[in-house]
PDB file of C-alpha atoms in Angstrom:
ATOM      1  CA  UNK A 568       0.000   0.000   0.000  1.00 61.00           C
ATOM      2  CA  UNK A 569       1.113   3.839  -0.694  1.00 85.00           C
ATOM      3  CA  UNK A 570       0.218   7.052   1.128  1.00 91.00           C
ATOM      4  CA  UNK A 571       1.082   9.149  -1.991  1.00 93.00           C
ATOM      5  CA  UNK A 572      -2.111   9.871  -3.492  1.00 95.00           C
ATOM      6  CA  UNK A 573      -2.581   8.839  -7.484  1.00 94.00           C
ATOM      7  CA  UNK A 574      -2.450  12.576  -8.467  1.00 94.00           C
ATOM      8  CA  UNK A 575       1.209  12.799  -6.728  1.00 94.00           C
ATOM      9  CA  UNK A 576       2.507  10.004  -7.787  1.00 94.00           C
ATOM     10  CA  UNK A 577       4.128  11.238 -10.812  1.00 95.00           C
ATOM     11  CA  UNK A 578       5.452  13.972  -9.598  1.00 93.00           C
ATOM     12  CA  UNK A 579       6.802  11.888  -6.721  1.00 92.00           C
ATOM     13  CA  UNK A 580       8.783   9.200  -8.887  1.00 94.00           C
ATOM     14  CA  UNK A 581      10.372  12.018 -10.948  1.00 94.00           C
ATOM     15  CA  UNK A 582      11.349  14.500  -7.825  1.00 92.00           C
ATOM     16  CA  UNK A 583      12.931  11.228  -6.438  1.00 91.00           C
ATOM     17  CA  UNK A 584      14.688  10.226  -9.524  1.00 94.00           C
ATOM     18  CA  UNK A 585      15.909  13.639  -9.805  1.00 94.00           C
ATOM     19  CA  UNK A 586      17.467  13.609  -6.129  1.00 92.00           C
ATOM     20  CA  UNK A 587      18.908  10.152  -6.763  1.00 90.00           C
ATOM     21  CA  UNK A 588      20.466  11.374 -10.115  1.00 95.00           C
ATOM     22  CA  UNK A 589      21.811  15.012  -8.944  1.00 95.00           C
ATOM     23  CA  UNK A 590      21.393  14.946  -5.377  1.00 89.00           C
ATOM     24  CA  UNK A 591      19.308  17.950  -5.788  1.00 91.00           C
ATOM     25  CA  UNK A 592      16.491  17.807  -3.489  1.00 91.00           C
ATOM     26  CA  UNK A 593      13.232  20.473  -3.063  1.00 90.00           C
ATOM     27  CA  UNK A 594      11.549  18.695  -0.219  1.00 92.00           C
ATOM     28  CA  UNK A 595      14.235  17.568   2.058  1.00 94.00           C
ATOM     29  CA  UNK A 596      14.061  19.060   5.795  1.00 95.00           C
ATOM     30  CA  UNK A 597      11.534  21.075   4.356  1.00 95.00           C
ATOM     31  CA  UNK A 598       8.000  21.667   6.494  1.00 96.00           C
ATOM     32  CA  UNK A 599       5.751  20.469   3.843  1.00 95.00           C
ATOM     33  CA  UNK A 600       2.050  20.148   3.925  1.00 95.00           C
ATOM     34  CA  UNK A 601       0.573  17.080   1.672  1.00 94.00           C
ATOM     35  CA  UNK A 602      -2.460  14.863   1.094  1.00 95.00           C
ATOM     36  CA  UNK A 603      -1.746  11.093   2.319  1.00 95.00           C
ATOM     37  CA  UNK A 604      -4.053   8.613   0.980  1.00 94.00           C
ATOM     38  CA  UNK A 605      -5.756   6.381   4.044  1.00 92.00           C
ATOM     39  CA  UNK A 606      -6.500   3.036   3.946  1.00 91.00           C
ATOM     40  CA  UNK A 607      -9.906   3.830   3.723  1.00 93.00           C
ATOM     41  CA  UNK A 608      -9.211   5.536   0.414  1.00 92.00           C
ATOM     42  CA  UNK A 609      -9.704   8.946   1.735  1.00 93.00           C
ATOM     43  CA  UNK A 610      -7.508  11.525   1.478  1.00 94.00           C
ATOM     44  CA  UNK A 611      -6.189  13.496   4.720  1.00 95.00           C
ATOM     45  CA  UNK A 612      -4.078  16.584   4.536  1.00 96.00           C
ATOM     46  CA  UNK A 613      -0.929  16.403   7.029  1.00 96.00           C
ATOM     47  CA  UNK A 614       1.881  18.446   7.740  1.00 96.00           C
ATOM     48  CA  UNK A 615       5.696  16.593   6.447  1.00 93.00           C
ATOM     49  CA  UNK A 616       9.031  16.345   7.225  1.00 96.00           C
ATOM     50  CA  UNK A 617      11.399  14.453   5.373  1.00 95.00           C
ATOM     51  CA  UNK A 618      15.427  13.836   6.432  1.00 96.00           C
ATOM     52  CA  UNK A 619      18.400  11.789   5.122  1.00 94.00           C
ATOM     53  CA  UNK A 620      20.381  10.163   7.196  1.00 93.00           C
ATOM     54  CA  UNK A 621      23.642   7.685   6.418  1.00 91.00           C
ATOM     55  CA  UNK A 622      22.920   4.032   7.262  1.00 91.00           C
ATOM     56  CA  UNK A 623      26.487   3.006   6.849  1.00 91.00           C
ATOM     57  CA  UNK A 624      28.584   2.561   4.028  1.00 94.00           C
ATOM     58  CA  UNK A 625      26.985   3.400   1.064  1.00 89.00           C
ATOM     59  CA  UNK A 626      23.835   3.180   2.557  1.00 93.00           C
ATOM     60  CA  UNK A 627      21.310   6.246   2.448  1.00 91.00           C
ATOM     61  CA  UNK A 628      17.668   6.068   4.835  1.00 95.00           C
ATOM     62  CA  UNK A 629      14.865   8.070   4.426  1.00 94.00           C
ATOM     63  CA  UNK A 630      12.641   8.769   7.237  1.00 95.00           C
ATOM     64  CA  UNK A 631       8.938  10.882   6.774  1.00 93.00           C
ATOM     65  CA  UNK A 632       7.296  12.353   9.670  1.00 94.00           C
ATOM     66  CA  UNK A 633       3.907  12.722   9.270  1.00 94.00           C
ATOM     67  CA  UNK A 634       1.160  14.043  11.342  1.00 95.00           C
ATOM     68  CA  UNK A 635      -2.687  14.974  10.394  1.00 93.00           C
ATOM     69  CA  UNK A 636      -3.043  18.346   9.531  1.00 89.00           C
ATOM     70  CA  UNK A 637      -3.895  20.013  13.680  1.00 76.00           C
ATOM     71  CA  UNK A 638      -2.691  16.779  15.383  1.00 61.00           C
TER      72      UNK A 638
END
């Protein structure tokens, strides 16, 4: 299952494979505020924050914190 919503997933997979590419990134430890699809199928708005961090050698993780929008 995803939380990226099907109208962000393009737009996901390309910003990603940009970062990977370049290591140019827009979103990175950047407050964001995005839709995340439920399980339900809804769609809730929540506030983002997404950071790097070395996992050892040659190993990158990504970690998303995500809250509901006034949680």
């Amino acid at each position: 299952m995803t939380l990226i919503p099907p109208s962000l997933r393009e737009a996901h997979v390309a910003g990603f494979s940009r970062h990977l590419s370049t290591g140019q990134s827009h979103v990175l430890d950047v407050p964001l505020e995005l839709p995340v699809l439920t399980a339900d199928g809804r769609e809730v708005v929540c506030d983002f924050l997404i950071e790097r961090t070395d996992a050892g050698p040659g190993r990158t993780v990504y970690l998303a914190w995500i809250e509901p929008k006034g949680g």
